JSON list of C-alpha atoms in Angstrom, two decimals:
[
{"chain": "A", "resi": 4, "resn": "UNK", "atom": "CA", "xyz": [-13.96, 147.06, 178.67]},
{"chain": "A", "resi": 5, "resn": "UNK", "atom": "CA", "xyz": [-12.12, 149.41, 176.36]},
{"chain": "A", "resi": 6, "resn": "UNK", "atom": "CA", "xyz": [-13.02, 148.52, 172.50]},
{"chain": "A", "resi": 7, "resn": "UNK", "atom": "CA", "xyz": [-9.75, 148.23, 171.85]},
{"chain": "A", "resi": 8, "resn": "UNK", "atom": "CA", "xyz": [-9.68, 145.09, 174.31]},
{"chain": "A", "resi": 9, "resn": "UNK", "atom": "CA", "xyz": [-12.98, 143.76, 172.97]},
{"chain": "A", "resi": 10, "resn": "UNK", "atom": "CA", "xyz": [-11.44, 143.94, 169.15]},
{"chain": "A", "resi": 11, "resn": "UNK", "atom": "CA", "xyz": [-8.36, 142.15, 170.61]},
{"chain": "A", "resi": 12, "resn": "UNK", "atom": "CA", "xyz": [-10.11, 139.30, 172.48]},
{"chain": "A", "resi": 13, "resn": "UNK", "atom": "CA", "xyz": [-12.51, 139.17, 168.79]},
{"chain": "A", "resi": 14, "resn": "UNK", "atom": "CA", "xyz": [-9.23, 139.19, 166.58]},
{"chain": "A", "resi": 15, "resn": "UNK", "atom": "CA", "xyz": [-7.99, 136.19, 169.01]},
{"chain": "A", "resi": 16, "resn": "UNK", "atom": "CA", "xyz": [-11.11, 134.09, 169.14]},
{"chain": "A", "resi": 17, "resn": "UNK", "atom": "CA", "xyz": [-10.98, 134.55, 165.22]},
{"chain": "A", "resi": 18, "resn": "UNK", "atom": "CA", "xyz": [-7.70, 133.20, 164.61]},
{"chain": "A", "resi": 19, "resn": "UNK", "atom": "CA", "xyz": [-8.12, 130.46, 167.13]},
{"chain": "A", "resi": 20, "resn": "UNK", "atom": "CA", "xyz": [-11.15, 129.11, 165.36]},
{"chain": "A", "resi": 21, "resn": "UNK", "atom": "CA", "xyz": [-9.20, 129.52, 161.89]},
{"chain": "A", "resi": 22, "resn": "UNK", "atom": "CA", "xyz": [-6.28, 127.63, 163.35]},
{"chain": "A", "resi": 23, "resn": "UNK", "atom": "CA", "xyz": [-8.88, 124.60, 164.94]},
{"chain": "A", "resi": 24, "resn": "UNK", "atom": "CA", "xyz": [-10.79, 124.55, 161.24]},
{"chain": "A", "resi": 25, "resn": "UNK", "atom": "CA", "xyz": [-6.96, 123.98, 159.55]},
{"chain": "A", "resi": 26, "resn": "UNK", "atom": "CA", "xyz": [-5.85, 121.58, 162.07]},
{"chain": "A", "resi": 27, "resn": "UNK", "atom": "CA", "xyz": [-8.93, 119.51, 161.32]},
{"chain": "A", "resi": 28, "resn": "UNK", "atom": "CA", "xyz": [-8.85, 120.12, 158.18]},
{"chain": "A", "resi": 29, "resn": "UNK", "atom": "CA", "xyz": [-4.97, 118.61, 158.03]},
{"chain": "A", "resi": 30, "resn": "UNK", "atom": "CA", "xyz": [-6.09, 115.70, 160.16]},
{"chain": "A", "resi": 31, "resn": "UNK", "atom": "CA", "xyz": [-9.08, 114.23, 157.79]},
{"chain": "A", "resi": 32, "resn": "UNK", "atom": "CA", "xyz": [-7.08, 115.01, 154.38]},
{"chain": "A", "resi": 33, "resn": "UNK", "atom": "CA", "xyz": [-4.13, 113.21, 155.86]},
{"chain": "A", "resi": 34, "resn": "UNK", "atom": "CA", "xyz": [-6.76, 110.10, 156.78]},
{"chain": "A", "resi": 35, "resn": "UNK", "atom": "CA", "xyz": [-8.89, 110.20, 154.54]},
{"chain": "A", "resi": 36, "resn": "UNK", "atom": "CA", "xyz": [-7.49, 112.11, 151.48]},
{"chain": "A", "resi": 37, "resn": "UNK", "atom": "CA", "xyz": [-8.46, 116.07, 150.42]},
{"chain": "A", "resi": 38, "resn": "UNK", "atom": "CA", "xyz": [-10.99, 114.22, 147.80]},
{"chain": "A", "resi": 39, "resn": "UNK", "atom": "CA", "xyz": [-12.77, 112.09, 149.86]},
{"chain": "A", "resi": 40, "resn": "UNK", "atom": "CA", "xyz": [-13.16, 115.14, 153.17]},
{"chain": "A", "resi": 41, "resn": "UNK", "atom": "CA", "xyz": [-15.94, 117.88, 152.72]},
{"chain": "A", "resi": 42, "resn": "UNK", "atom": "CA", "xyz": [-16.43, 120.77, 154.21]},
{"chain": "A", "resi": 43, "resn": "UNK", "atom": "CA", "xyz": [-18.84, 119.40, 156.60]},
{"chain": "A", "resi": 44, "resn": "UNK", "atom": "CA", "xyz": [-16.74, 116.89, 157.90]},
{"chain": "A", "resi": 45, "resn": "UNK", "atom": "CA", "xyz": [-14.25, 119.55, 158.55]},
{"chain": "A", "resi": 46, "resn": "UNK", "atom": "CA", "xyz": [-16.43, 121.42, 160.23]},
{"chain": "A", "resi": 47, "resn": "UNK", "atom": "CA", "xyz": [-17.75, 118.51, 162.62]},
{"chain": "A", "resi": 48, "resn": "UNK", "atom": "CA", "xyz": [-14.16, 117.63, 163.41]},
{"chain": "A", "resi": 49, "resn": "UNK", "atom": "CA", "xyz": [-13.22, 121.06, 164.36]},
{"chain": "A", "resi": 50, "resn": "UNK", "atom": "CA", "xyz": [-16.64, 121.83, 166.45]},
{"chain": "A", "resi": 51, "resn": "UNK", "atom": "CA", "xyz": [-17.39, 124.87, 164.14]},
{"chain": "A", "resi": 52, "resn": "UNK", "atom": "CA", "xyz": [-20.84, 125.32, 161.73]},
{"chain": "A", "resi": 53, "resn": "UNK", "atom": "CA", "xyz": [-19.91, 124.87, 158.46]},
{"chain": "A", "resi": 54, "resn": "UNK", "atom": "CA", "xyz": [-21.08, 128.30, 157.55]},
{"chain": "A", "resi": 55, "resn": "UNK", "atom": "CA", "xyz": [-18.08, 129.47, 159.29]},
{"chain": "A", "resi": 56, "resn": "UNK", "atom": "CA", "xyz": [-15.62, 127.58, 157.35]},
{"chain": "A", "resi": 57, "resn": "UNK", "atom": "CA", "xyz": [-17.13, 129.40, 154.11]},
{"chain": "A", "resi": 58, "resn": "UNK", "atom": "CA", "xyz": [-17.12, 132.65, 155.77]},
{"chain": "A", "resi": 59, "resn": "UNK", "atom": "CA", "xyz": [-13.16, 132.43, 157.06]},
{"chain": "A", "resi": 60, "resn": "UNK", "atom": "CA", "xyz": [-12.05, 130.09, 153.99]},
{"chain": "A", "resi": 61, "resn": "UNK", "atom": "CA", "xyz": [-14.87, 130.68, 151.04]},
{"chain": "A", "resi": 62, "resn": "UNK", "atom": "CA", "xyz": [-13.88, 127.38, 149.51]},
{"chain": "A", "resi": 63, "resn": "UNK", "atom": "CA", "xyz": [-11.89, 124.10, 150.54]},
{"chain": "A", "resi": 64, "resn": "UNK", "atom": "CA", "xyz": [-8.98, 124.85, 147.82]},
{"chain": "A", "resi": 65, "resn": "UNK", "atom": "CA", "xyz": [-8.10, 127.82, 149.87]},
{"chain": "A", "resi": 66, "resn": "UNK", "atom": "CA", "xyz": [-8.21, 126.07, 153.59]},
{"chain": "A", "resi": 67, "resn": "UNK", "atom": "CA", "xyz": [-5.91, 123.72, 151.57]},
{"chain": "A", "resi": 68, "resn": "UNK", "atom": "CA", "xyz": [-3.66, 126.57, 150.62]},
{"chain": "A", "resi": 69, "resn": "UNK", "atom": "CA", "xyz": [-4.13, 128.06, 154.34]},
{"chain": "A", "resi": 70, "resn": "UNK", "atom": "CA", "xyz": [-2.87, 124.35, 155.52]},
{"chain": "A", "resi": 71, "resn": "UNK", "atom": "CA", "xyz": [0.14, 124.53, 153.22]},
{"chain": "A", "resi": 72, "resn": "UNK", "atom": "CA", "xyz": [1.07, 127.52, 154.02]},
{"chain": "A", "resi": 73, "resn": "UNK", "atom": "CA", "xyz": [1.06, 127.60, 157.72]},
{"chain": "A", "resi": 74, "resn": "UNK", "atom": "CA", "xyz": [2.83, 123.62, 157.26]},
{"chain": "A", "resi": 75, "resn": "UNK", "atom": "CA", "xyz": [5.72, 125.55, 155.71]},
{"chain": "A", "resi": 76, "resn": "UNK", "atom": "CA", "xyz": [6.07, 128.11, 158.11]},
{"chain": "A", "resi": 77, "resn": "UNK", "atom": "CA", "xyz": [5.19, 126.61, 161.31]},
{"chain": "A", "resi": 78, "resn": "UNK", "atom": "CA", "xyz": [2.81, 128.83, 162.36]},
{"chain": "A", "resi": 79, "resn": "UNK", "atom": "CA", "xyz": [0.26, 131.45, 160.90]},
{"chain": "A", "resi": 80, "resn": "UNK", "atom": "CA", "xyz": [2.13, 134.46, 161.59]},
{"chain": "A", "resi": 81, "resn": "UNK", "atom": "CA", "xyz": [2.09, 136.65, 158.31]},
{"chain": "A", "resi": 82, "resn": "UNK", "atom": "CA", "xyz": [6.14, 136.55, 158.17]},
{"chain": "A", "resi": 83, "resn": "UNK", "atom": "CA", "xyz": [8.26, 135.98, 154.92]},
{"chain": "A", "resi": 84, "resn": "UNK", "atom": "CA", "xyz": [10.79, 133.35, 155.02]},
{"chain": "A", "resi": 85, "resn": "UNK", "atom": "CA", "xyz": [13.73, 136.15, 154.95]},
{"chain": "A", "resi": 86, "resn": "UNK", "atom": "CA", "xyz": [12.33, 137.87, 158.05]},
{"chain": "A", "resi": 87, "resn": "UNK", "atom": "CA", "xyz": [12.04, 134.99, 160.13]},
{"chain": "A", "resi": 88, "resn": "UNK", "atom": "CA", "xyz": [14.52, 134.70, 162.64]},
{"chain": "A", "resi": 89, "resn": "UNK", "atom": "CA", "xyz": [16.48, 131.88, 161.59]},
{"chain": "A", "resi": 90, "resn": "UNK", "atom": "CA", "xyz": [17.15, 133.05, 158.75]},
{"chain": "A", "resi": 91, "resn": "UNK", "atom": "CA", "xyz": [18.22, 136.70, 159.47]},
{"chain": "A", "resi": 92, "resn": "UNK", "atom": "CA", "xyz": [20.54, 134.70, 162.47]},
{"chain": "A", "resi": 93, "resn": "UNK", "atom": "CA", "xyz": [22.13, 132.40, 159.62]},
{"chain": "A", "resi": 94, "resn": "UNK", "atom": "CA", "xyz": [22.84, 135.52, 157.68]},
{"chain": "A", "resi": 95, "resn": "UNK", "atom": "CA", "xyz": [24.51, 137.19, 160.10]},
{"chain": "A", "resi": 96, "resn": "UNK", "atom": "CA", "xyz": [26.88, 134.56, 161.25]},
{"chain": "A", "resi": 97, "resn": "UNK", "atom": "CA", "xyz": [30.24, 135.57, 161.36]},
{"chain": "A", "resi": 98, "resn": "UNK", "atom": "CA", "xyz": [31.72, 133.12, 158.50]},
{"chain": "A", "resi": 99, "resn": "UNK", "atom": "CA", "xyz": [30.79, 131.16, 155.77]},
{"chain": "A", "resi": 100, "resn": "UNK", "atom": "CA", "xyz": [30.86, 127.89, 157.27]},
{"chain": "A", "resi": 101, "resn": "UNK", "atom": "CA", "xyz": [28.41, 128.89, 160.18]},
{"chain": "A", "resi": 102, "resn": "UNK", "atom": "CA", "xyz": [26.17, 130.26, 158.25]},
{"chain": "A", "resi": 103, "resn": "UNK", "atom": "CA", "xyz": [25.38, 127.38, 156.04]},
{"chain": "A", "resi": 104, "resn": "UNK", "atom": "CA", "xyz": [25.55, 125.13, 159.30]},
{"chain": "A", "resi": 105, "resn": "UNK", "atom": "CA", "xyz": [22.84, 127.38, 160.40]},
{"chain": "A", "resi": 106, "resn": "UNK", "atom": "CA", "xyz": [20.86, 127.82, 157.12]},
{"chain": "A", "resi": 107, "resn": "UNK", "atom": "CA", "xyz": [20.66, 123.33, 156.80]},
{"chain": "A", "resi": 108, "resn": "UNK", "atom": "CA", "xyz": [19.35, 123.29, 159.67]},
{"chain": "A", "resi": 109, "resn": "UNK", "atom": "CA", "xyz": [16.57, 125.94, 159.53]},
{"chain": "A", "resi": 110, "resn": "UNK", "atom": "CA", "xyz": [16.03, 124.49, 156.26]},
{"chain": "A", "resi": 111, "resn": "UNK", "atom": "CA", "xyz": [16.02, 121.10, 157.74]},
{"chain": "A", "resi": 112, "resn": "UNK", "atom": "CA", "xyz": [13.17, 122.17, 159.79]},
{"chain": "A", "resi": 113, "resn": "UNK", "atom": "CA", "xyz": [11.39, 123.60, 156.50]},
{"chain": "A", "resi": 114, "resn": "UNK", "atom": "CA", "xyz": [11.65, 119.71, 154.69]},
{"chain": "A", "resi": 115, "resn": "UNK", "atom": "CA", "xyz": [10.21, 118.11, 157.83]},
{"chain": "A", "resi": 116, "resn": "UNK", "atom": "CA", "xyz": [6.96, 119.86, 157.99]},
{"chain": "A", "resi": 117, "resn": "UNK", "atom": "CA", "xyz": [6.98, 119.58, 154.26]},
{"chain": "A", "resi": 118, "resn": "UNK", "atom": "CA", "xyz": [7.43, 115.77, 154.09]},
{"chain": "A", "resi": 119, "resn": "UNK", "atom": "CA", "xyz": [4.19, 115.25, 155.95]},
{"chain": "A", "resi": 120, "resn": "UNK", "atom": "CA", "xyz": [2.30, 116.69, 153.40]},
{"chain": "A", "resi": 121, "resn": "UNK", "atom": "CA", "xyz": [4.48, 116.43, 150.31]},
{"chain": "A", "resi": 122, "resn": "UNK", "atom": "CA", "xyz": [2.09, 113.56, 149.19]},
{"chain": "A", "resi": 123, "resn": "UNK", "atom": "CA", "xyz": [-1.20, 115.32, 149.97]},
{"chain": "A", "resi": 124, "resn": "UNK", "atom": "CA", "xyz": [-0.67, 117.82, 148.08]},
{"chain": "A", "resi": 125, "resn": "UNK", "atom": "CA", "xyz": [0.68, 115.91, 145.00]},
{"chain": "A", "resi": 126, "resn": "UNK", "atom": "CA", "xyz": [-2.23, 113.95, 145.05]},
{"chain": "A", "resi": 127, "resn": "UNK", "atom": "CA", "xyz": [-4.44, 116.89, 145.56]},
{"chain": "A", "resi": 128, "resn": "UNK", "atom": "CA", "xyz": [-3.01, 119.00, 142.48]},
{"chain": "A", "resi": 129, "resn": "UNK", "atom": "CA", "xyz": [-3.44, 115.67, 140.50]},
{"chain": "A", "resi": 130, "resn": "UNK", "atom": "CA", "xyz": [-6.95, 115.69, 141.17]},
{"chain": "A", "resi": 131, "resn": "UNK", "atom": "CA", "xyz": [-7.70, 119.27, 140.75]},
{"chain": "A", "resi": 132, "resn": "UNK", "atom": "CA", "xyz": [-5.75, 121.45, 138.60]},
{"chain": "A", "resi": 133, "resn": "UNK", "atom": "CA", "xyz": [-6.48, 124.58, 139.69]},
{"chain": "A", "resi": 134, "resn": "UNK", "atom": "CA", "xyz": [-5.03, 124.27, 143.17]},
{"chain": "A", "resi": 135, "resn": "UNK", "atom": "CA", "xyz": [-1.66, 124.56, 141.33]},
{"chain": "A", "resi": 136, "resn": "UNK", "atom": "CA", "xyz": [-2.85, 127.97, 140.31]},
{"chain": "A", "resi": 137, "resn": "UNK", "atom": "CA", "xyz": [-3.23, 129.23, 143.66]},
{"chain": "A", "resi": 138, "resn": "UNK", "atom": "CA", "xyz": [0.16, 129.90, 144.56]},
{"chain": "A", "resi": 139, "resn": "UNK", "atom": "CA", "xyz": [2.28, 132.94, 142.39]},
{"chain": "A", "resi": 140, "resn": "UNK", "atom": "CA", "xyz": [3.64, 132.10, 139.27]},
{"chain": "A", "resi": 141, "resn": "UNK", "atom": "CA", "xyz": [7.21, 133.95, 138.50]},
{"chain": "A", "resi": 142, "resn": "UNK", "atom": "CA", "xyz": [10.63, 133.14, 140.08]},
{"chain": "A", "resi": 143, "resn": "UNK", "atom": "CA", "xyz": [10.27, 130.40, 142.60]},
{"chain": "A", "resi": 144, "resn": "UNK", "atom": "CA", "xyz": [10.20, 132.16, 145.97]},
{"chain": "A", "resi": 145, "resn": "UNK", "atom": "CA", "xyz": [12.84, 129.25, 146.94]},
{"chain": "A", "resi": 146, "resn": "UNK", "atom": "CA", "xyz": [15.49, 130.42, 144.60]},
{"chain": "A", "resi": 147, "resn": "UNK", "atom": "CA", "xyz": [14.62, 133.84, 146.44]},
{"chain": "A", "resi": 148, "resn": "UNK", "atom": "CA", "xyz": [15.66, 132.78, 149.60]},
{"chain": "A", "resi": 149, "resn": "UNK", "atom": "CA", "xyz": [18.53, 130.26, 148.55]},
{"chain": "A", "resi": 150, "resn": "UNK", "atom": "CA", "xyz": [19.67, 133.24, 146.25]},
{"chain": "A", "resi": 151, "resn": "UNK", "atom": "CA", "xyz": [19.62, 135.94, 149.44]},
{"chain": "A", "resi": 152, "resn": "UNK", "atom": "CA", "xyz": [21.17, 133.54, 151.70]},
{"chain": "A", "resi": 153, "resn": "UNK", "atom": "CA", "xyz": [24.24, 132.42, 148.75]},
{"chain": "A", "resi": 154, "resn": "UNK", "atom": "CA", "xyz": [25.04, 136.56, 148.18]},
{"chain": "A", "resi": 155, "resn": "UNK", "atom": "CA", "xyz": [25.64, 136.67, 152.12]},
{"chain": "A", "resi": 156, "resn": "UNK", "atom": "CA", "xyz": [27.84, 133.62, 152.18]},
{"chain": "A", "resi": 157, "resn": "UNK", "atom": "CA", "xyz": [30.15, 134.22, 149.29]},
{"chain": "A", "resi": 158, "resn": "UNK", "atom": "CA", "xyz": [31.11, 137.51, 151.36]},
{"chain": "A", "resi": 159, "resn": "UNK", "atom": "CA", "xyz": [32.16, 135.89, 154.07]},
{"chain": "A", "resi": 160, "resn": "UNK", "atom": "CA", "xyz": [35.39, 134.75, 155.67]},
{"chain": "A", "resi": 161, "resn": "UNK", "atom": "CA", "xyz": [36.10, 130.90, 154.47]},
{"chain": "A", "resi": 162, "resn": "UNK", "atom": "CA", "xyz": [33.93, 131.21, 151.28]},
{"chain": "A", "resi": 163, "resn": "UNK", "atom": "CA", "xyz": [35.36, 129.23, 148.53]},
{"chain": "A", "resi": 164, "resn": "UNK", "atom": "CA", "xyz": [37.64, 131.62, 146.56]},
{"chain": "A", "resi": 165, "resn": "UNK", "atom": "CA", "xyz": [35.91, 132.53, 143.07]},
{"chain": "A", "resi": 166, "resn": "UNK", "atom": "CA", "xyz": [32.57, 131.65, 143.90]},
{"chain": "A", "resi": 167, "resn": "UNK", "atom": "CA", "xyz": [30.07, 133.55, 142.71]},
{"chain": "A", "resi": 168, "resn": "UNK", "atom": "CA", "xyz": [26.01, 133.91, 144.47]},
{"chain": "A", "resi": 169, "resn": "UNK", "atom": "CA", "xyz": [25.17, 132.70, 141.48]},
{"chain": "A", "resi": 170, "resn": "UNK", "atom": "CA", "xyz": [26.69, 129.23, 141.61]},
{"chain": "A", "resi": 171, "resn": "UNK", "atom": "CA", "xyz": [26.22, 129.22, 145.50]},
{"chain": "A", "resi": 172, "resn": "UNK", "atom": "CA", "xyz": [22.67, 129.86, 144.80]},
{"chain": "A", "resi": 173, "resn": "UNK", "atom": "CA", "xyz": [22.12, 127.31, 142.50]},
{"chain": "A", "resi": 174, "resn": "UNK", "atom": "CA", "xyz": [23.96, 124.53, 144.78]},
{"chain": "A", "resi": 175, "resn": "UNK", "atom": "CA", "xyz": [21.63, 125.91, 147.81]},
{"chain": "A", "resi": 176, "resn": "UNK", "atom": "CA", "xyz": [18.74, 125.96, 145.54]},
{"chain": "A", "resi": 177, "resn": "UNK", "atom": "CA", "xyz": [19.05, 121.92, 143.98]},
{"chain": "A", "resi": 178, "resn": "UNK", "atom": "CA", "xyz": [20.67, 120.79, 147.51]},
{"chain": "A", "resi": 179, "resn": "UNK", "atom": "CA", "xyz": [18.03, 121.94, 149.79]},
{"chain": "A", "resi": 180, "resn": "UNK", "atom": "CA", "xyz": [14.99, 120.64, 147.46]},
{"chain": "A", "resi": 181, "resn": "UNK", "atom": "CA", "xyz": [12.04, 118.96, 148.75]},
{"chain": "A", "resi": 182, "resn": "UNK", "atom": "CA", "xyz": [12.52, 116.57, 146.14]},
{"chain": "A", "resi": 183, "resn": "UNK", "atom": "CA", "xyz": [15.63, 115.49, 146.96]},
{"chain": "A", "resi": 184, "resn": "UNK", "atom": "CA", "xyz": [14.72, 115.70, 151.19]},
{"chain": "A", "resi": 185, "resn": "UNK", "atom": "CA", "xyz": [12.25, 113.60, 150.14]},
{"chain": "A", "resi": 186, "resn": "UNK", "atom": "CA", "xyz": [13.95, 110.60, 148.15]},
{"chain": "A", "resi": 187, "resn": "UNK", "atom": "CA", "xyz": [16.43, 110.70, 151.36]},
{"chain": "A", "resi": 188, "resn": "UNK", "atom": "CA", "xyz": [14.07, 110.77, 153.66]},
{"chain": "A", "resi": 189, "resn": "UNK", "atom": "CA", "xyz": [10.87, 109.34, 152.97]},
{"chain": "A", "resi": 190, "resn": "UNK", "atom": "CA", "xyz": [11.79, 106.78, 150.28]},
{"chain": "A", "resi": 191, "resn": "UNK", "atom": "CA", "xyz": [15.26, 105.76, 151.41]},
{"chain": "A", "resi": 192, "resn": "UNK", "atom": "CA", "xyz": [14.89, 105.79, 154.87]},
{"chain": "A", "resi": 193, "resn": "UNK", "atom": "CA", "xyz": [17.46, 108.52, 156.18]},
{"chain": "A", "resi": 194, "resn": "UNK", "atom": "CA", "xyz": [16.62, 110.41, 159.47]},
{"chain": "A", "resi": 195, "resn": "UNK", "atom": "CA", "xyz": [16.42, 113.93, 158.78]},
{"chain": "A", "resi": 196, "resn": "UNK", "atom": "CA", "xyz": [19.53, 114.16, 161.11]},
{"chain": "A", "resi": 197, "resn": "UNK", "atom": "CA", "xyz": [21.20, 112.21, 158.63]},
{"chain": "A", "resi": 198, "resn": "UNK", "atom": "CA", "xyz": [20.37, 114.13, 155.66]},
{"chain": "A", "resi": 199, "resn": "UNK", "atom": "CA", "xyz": [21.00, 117.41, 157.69]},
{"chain": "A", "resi": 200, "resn": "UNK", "atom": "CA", "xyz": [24.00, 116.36, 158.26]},
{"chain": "A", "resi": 201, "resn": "UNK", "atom": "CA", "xyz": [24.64, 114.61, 154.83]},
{"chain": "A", "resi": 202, "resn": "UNK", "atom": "CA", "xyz": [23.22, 118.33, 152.68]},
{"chain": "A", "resi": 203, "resn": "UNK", "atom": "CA", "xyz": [25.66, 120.56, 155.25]},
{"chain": "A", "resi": 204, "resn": "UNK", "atom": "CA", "xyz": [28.87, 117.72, 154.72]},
{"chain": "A", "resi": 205, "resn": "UNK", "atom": "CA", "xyz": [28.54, 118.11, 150.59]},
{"chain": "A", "resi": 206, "resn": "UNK", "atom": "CA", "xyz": [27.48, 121.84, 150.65]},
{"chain": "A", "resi": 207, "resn": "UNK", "atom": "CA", "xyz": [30.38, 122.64, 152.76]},
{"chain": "A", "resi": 208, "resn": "UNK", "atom": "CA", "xyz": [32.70, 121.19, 150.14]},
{"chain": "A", "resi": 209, "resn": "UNK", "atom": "CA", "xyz": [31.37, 123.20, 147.68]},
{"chain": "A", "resi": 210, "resn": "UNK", "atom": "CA", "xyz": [30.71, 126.56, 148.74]},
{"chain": "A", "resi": 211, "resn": "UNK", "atom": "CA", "xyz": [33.73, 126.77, 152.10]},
{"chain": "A", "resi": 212, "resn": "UNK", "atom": "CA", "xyz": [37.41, 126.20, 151.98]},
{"chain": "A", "resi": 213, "resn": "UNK", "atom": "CA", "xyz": [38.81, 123.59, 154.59]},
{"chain": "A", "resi": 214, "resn": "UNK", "atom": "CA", "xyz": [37.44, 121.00, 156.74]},
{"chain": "A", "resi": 215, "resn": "UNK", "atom": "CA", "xyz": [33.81, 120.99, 157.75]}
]
């Protein structure tokens, strides 16, 4: 076997096992809470020694921040939200109006994932104040996205006339929040078909001329 093969079958194996120690490590924090799991129950739950969680994660505030992470994406691929596929599709949509029909919805898919940990991870940061320092401080990497996504729309054919990316990007940015997914979704009871279509239905009215 060529040692290019061996390093590729090695490289697998590794991220398997990393993905098995986050997936366990999502189930008992969601049952039990992050306080209340250790490392060694963790590691019992995903079949692995606890030595190798410490090895791949060093400490449980950073298989938290793996868990988050990889929740928001939707996998563990090292790919920025901008050069993911939905999003470069949404971009390049012909008109205004389909690309923010296409920019809910990837978005949409975003909120989900996040709603199932939304509360975790409040109650986590509560706990333990330094997991809040764990992620970049700076412009909210958000506004990055919803400001990339509002200087591509305001371009387009059927853009409101006079809008700016500025304005779009604020709308996109307040609109699309967690926090407001969330009161929709988790404490009012909306699908998140309803609030897909609910975010696209007011966002169209602000940022495309004519009907949605």
């Amino acid at each position: 076997m060529s040692t290019v093969k061996r390093l590729d079958k090695r490289t697998e194996r590794s991220r398997q096992t990393r993905a098995k120690i986050v997936a366990a490590a999502r189930e008992l924090f969601l049952e039990h809470g992050y306080g209340a799991t250790n490392l060694q129950d963790v590691a019992d739950r995903a079949g692995v020694a606890v030595q190798t969680i410490y090895f791949v994660f060093r400490n449980k505030r950073a298989l938290l921040k793996e868990l988050v992470d990889t929740t928001i994406a939707g996998d563990d691929e090292p790919i920025a939200t901008m050069d993911r596929p939905w999003f470069r599709e949404a971009r390049a949509a012909a008109t205004a109006a389909d690309q923010l029909r296409q920019h809910v919805h990837g978005t949409r898919l975003i909120l989900d994932r996040v709603a199932s940990i939304a509360k975790l991870l409040e109650t986590a940061a509560a706990n333990d104040p330094e997991i809040a320092t764990m992620w970049p401080t700076g412009e909210d990497p958000r506004f990055t996205v919803q400001s990339a996504a509002a200087q591509a729309l305001v371009a387009k054919p059927g853009a409101r006339p006079g809008l700016s990316a500025a304005m779009a990007a604020d709308l996109l940015y307040c609109l699309l929040s967690p926090d407001l997914y969330l009161v929709f979704v988790r404490d009012r009871g909306w699908s998140p078909v309803e609030w897909e279509a609910w975010a696209y239905g007011t966002l169209h009215t602000q940022l495309c001329e004519g009907a949605g």
